[in-house]
CSV table of C-alpha atoms and ligand atoms in Angstrom, one decimal:
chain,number,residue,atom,x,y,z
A,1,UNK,CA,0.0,0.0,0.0
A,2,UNK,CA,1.4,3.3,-1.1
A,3,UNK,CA,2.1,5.5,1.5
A,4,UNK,CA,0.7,9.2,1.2
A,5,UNK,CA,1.5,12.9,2.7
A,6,UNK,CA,-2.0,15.7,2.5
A,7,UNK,CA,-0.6,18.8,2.2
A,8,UNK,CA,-3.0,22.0,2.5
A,9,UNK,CA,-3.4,25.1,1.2
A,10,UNK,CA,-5.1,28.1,3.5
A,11,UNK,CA,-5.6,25.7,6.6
A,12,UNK,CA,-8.1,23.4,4.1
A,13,UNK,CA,-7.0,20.0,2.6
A,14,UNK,CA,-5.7,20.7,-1.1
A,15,UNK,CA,-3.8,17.7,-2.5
A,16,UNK,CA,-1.7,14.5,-1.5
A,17,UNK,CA,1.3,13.0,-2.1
A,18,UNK,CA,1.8,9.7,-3.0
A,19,UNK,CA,4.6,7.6,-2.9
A,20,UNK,CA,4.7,4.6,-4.7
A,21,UNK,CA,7.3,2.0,-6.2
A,22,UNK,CA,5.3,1.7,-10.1
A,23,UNK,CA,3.2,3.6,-12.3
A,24,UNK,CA,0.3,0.9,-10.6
A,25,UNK,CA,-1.7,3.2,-8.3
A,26,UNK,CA,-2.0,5.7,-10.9
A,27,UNK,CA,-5.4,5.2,-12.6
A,28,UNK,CA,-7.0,4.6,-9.0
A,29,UNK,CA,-5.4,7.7,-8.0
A,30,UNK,CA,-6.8,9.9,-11.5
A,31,UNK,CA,-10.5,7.9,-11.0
A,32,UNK,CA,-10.7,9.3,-7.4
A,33,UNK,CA,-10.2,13.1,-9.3
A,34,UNK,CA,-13.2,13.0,-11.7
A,35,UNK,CA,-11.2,11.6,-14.6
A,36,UNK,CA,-13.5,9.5,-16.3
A,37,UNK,CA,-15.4,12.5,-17.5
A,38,UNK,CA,-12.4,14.7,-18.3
A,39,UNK,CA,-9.7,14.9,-21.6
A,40,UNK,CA,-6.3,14.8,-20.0
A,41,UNK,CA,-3.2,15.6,-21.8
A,42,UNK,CA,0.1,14.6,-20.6
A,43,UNK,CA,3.0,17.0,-20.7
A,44,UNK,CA,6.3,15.5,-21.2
A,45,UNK,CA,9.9,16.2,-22.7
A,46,UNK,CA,11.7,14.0,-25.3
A,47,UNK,CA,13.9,12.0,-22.5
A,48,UNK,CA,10.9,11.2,-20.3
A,49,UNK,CA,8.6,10.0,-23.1
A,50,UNK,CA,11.0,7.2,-24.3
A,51,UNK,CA,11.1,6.0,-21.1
A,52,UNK,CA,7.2,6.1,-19.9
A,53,UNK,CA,5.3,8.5,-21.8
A,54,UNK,CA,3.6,5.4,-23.9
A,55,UNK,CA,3.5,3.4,-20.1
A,56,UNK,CA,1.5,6.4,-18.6
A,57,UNK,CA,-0.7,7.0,-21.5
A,58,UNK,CA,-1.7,3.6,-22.0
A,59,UNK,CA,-2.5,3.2,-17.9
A,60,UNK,CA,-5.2,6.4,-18.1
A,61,UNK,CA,-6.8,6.7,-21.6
A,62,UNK,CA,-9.3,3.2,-21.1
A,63,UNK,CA,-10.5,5.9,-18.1
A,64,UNK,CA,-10.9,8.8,-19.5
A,65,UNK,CA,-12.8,10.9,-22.6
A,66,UNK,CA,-9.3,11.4,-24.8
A,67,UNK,CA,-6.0,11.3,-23.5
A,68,UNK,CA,-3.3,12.6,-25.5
A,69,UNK,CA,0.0,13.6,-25.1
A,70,UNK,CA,2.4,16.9,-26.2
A,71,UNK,CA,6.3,16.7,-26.1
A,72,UNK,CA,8.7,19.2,-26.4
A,73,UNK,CA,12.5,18.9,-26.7
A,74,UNK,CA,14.2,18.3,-23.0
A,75,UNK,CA,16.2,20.7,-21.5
A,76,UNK,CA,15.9,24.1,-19.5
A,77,UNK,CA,16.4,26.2,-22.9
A,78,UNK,CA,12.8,24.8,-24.1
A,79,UNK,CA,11.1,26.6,-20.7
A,80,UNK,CA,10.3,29.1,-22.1
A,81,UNK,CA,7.0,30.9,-23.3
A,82,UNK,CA,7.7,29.5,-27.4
A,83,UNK,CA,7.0,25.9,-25.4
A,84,UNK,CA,3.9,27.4,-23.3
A,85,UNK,CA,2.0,28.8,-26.7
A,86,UNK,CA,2.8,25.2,-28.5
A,87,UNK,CA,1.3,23.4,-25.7
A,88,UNK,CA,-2.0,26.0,-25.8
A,89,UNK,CA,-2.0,25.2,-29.4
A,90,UNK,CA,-2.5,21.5,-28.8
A,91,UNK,CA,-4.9,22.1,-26.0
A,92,UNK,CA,-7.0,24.2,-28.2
A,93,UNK,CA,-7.1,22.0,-31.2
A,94,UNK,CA,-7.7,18.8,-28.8
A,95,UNK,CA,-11.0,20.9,-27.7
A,96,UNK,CA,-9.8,20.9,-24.2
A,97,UNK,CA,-11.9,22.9,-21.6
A,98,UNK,CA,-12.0,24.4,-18.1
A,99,UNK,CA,-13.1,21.1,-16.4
A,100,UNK,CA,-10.4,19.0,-18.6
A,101,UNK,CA,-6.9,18.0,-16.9
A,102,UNK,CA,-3.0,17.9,-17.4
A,103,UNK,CA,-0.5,16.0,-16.5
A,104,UNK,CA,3.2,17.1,-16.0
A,105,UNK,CA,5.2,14.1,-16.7
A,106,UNK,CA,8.9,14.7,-15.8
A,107,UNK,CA,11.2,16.4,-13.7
A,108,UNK,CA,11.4,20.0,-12.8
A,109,UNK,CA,11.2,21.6,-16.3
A,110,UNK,CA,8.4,20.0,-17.1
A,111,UNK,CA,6.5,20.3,-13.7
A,112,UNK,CA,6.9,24.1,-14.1
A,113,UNK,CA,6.3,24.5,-17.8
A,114,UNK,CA,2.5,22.3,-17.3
A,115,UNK,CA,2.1,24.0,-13.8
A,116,UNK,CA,2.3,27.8,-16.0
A,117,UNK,CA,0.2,26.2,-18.6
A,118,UNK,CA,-2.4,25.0,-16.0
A,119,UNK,CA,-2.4,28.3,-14.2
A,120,UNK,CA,-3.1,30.0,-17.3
A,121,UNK,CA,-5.1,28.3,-20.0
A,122,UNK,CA,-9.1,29.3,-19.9
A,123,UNK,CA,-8.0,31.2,-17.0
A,124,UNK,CA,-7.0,27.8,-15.0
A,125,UNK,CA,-7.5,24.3,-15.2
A,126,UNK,CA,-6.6,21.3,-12.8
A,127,UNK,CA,-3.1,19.4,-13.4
A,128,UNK,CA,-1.2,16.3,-11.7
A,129,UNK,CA,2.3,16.2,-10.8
A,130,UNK,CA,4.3,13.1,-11.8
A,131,UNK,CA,7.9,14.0,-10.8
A,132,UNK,CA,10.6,11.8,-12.5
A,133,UNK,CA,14.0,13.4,-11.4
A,134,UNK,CA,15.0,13.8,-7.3
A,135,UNK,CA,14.9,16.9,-7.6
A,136,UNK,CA,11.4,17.4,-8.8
A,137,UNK,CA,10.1,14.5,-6.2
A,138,UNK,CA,11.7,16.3,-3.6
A,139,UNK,CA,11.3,20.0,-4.2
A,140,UNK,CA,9.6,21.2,-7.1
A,141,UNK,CA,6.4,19.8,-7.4
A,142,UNK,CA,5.6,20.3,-4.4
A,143,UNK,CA,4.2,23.9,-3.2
A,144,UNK,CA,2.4,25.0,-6.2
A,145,UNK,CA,4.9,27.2,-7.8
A,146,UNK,CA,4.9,27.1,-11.6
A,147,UNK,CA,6.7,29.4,-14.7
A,148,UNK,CA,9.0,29.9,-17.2
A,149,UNK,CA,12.4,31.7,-17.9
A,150,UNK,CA,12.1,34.7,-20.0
A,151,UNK,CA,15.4,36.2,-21.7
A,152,UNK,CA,17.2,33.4,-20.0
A,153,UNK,CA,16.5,34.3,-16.4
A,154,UNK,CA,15.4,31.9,-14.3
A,155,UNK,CA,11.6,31.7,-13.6
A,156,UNK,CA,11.1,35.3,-14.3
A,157,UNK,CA,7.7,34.7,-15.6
A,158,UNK,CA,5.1,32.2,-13.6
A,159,UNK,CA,1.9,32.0,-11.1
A,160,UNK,CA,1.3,30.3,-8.1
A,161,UNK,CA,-1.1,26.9,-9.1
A,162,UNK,CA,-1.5,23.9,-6.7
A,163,UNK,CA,-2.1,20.6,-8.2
A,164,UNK,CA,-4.4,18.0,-7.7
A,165,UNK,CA,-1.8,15.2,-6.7
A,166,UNK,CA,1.5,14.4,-6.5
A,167,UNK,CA,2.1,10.8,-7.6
A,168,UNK,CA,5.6,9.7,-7.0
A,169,UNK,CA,7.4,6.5,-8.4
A,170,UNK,CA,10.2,6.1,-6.8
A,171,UNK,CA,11.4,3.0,-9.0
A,172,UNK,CA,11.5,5.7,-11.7
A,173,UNK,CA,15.0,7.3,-9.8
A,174,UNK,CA,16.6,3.9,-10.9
A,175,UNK,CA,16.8,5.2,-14.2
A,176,UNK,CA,17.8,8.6,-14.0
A,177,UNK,CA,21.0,9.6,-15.5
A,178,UNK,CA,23.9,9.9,-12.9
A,179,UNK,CA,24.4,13.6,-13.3
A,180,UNK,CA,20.6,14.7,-13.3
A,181,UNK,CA,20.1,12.3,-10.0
A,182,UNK,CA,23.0,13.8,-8.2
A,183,UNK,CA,21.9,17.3,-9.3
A,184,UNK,CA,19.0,16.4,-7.1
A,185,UNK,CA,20.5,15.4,-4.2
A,186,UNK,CA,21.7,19.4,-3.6
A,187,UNK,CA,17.8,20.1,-2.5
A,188,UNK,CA,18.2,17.1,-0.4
A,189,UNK,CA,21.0,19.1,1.7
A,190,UNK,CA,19.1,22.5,1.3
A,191,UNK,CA,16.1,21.0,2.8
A,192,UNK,CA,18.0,19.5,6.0
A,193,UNK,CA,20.5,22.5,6.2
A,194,UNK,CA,18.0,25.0,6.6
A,195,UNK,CA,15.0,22.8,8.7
A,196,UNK,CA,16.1,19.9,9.7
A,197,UNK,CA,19.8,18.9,11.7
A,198,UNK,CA,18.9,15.4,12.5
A,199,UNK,CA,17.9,14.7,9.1
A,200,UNK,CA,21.4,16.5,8.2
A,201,UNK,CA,23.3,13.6,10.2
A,202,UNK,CA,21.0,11.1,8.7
A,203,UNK,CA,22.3,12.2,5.3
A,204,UNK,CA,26.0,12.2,6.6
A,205,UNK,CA,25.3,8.4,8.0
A,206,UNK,CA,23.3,7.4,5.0
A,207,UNK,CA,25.4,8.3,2.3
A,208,UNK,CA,26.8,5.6,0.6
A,209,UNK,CA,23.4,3.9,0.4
A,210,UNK,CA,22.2,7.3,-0.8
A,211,UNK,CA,24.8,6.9,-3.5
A,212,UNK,CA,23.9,3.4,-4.4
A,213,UNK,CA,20.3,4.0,-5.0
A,214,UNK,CA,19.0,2.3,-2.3
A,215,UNK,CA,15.5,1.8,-2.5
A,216,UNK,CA,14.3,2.2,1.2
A,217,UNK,CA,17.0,4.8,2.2
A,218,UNK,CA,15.3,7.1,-1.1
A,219,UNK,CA,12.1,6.5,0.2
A,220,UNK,CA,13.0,7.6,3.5
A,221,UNK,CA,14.9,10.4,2.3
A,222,UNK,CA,12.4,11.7,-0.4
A,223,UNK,CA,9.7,11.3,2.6
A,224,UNK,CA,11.9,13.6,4.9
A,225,UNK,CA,12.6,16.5,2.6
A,226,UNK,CA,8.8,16.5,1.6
A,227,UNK,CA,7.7,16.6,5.0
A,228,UNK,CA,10.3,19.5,5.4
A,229,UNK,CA,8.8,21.3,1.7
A,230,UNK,CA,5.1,20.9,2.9
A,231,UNK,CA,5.5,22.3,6.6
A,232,UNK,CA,7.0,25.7,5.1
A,233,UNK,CA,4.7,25.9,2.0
A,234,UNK,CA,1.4,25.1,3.9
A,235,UNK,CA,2.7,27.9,6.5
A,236,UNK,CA,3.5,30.4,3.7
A,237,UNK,CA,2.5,29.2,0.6
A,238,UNK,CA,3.2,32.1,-1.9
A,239,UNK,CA,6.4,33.3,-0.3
A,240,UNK,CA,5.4,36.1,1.9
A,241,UNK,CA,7.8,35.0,4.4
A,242,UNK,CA,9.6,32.0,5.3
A,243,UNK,CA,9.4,29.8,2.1
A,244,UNK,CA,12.0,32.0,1.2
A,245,UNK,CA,13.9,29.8,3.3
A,246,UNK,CA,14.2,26.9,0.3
A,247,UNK,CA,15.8,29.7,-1.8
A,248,UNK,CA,19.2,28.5,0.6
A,249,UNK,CA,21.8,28.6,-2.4
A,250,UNK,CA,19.0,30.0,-5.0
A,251,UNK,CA,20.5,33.6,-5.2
A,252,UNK,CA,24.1,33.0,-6.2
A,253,UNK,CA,22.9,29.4,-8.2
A,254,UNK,CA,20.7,31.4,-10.3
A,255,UNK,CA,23.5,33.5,-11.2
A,256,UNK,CA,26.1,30.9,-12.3
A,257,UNK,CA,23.5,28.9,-14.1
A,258,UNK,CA,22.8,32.0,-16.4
A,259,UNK,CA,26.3,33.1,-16.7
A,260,UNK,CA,27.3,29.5,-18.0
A,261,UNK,CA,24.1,29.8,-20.1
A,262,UNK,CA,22.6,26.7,-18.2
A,263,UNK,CA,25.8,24.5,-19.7
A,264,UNK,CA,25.4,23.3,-15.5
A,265,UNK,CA,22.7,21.6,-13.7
A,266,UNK,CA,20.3,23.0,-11.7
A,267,UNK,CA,21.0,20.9,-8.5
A,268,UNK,CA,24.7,21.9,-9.5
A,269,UNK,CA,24.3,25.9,-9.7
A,270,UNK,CA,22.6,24.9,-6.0
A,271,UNK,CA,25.4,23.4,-4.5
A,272,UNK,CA,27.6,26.1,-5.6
A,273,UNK,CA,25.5,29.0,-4.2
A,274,UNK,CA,24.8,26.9,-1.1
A,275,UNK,CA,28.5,26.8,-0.3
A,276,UNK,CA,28.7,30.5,-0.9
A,277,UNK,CA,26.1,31.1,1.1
A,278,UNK,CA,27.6,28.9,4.3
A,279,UNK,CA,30.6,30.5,3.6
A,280,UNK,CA,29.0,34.2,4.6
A,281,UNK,CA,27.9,32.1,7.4
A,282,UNK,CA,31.2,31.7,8.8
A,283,UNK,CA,32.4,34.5,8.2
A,284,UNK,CA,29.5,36.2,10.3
A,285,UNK,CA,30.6,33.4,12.9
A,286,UNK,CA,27.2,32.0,12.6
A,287,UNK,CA,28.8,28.7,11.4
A,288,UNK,CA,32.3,27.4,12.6
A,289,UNK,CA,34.9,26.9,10.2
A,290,UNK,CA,34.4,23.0,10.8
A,291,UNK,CA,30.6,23.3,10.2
A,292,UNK,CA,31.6,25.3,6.6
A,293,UNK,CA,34.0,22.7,5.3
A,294,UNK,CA,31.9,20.1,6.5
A,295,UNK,CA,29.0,21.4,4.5
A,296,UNK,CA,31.2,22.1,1.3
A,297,UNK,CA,32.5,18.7,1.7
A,298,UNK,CA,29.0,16.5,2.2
A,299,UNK,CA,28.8,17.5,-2.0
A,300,UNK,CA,31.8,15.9,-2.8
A,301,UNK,CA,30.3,11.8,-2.7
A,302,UNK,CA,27.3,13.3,-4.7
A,303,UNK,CA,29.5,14.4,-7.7
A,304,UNK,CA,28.2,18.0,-6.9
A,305,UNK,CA,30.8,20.7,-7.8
A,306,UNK,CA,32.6,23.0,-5.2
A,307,UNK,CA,34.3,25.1,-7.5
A,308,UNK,CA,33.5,26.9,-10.9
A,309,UNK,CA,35.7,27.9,-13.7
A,310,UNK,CA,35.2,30.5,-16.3
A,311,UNK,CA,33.2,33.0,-14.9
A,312,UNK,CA,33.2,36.8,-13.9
A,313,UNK,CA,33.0,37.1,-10.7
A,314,UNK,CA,31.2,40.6,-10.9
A,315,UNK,CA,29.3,39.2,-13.5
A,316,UNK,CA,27.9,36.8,-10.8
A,317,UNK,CA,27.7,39.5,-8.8
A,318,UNK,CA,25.9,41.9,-11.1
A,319,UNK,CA,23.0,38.6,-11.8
A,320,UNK,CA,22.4,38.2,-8.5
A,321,UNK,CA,20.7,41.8,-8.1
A,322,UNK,CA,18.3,40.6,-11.2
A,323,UNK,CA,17.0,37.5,-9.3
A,324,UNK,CA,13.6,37.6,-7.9
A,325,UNK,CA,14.7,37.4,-4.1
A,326,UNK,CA,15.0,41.0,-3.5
A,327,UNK,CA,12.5,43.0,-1.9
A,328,UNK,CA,12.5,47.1,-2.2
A,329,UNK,CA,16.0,47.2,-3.9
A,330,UNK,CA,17.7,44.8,-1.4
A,331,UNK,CA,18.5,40.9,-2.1
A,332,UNK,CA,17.1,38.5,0.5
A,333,UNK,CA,19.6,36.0,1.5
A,334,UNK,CA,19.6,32.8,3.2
A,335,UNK,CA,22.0,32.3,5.4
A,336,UNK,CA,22.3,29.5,7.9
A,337,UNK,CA,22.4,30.5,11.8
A,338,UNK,CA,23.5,27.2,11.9
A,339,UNK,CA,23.2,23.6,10.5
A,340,UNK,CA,19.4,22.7,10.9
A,341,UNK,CA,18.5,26.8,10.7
A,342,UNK,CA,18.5,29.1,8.0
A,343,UNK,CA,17.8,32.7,8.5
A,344,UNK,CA,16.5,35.5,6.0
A,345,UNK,CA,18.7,38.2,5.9
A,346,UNK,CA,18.5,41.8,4.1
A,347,UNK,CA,22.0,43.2,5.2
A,348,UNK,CA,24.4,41.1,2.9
A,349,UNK,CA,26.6,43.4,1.4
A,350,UNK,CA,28.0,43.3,-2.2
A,351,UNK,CA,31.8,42.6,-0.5
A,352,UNK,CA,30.5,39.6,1.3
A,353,UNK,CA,28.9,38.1,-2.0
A,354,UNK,CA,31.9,39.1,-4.1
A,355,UNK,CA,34.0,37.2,-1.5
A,356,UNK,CA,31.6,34.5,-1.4
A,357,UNK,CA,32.0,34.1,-5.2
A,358,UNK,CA,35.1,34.6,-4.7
A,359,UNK,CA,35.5,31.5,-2.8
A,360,UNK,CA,33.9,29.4,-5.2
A,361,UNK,CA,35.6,30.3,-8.1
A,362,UNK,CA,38.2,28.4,-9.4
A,363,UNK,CA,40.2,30.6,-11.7
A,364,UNK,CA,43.3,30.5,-13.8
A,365,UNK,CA,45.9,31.7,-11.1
A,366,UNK,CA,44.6,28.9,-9.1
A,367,UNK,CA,45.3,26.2,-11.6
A,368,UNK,CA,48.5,27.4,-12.1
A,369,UNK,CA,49.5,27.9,-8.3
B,401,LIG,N1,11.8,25.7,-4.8
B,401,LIG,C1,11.5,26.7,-3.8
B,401,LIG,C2,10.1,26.8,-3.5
B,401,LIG,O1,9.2,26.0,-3.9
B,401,LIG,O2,9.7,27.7,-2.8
């Protein structure tokens, strides 16, 4: 029996999570929302649809009206608004209306990119969250925040849209691609550095098994940081406060991941901000110098990068004031008070992020030192 999570929205039951091992449960699941009388039309990129876009719409057209299917190329180039008016196109010319559904099939790109359309077509319709990657299971489909990149910044266009279920397959993390599954595993270490210290040590004890895939330990884990994502989003679910805190390593990340023109991984632009952000940590003597390396070193087993090459690091600087976490002028950071407890913080100067950068980077005098 699948084990499931309710989250709510405004004090009032809104949606569940389930976590399963297979595809299985689905149809149940999509009868218990109305489905037999709706279209649904699964949203899905190139790489997910080899792998179970056929699988997924086989299980749910025999219970619904129509069921069809729209795939665009993978990769965070395609999230943009081009992708959004394609997938309006299809809706339109499948006759899709207001009470119809869709279904994001894939990892974080895709979960945002169906999320927008949902938000927005006819003024809203209902949508289904079938993460594929770690880092969608654990972090992005959860908390109803949905959009595109616009001009190559990240998310710079989107609405807030809750779904009607998360359905998780874990099995599905078997095949991910080494890189993208690693990627993941940096919102795995946002969500305990900033909530959660036990869960932290748990990571630290855990981590080979982490490493090898191991079903139970990934159910575990995956459990944890979505227990962690729906306590702050059902407290302040469109970021008037504390959900900030999951932007830990968002501010800086953003900024590398446009500079290298998204050439690095989400998870990967994470890691990197994260350790510049726990480096301003210690430096404000909120962390020890221990606690810092400690943290920059838990990214090393995961294949997570703690050093960059090739950028500018006013460049990075200069990105960071075009992210959305400022508020009147002024970035909000996340900084961590210590491991287990992040804190928002208005006062980080432009010194302490160039030397955070600073830190990061990896430049030509230190290869050659
Ligand atoms: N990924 C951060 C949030 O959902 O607020």
């Amino acid at each position: 029996m699948a084990q499931r999570l309710p989250v709510l929205y405004n004090k009032k039951p809104c949606y569940d999570i389930v976590y399963a091992r297979s595809f299985d449960g689905l149809a149940e699941e999509m009868q218990e929302l109305g489905v037999s009388e709706k279209r649904l039309c699964i949203i899905t990129d190139s790489t997910v649809d080899t792998l179970y876009g056929e699988s997924v719409l086989k299980l749910l057209e025999s219970n619904c009206v129509k069921a069809v299917k729209y795939v665009f190329p993978a990769g965070e180039a395609n999230k943009t608004l081009d992708t959004v008016k394609e997938a309006y196109k299809v809706l339109i010319e499948e006759g899709f209306d207001r009470k119809d559904m869709l279904i994001a099939l894939g990892g974080g790109v895709v979960g945002d990119l169906t999320g927008y359309v949902a938000a927005t077509y006819l003024r809203g319709i209902d949508f289904v969250q079938i993460p594929t990657t770690l880092l969608s299971q654990v972090d992005s489909s959860i908390g109803g925040k949905t959009g595109v990149d616009f001009d190559g910044y990240k998310n710079m266009v989107g609405a807030f849209k809750m779904p009607r279920l998360v359905y998780m397959n874990m099995k599905v993390l078997e095949t991910l691609e080494e890189r993208q599954y690693f990627s993941g595993f940096a919102e795995v270490m946002k969500s305990a550095l900033i909530k959660d210290a036990a869960f932290y040590e748990w990571l630290i004890e855990n981590m080979y098994e982490i490493c090898e895939k191991d079903m139970d330990i990934l159910e575990e884990m995956v459990m944890r940081c979505t227990g962690i994502k729906k306590l702050v989003v059902e407290k302040d679910p469109t970021e008037q406060g504390d959900r900030a805190l999951l932007n830990l390593g968002h501010t800086i990340g953003h900024a590398i991941e446009k500079a290298k023109n998204f050439e690095l991984y989400h998870g990967e632009c994470v890691a990197l901000g994260t350790i510049a952000a726990a480096y301003i940590s210690w430096k404000r003597e909120m962390l020890s110098m221990e606690e810092y390396y400690e943290v920059r070193d838990m990214f090393v087993p995961f294949y997570l990068p703690i050093t960059v090459d090739d950028i500018d690091p006013q460049e990075i600087l200069k990105l960071t004031k075009s992210d959305k976490k400022m508020k009147a002028g002024q970035i909000r950071f996340i900084l961590l008070k210590k491991i287990g407890k992040a804190v928002i913080d208005s006062t980080v100067t432009d010194e302490e992020i160039l030397a955070a950068i600073n830190e990061i980077y990896f430049s030509d005098e230190d290869a050659h030192a």
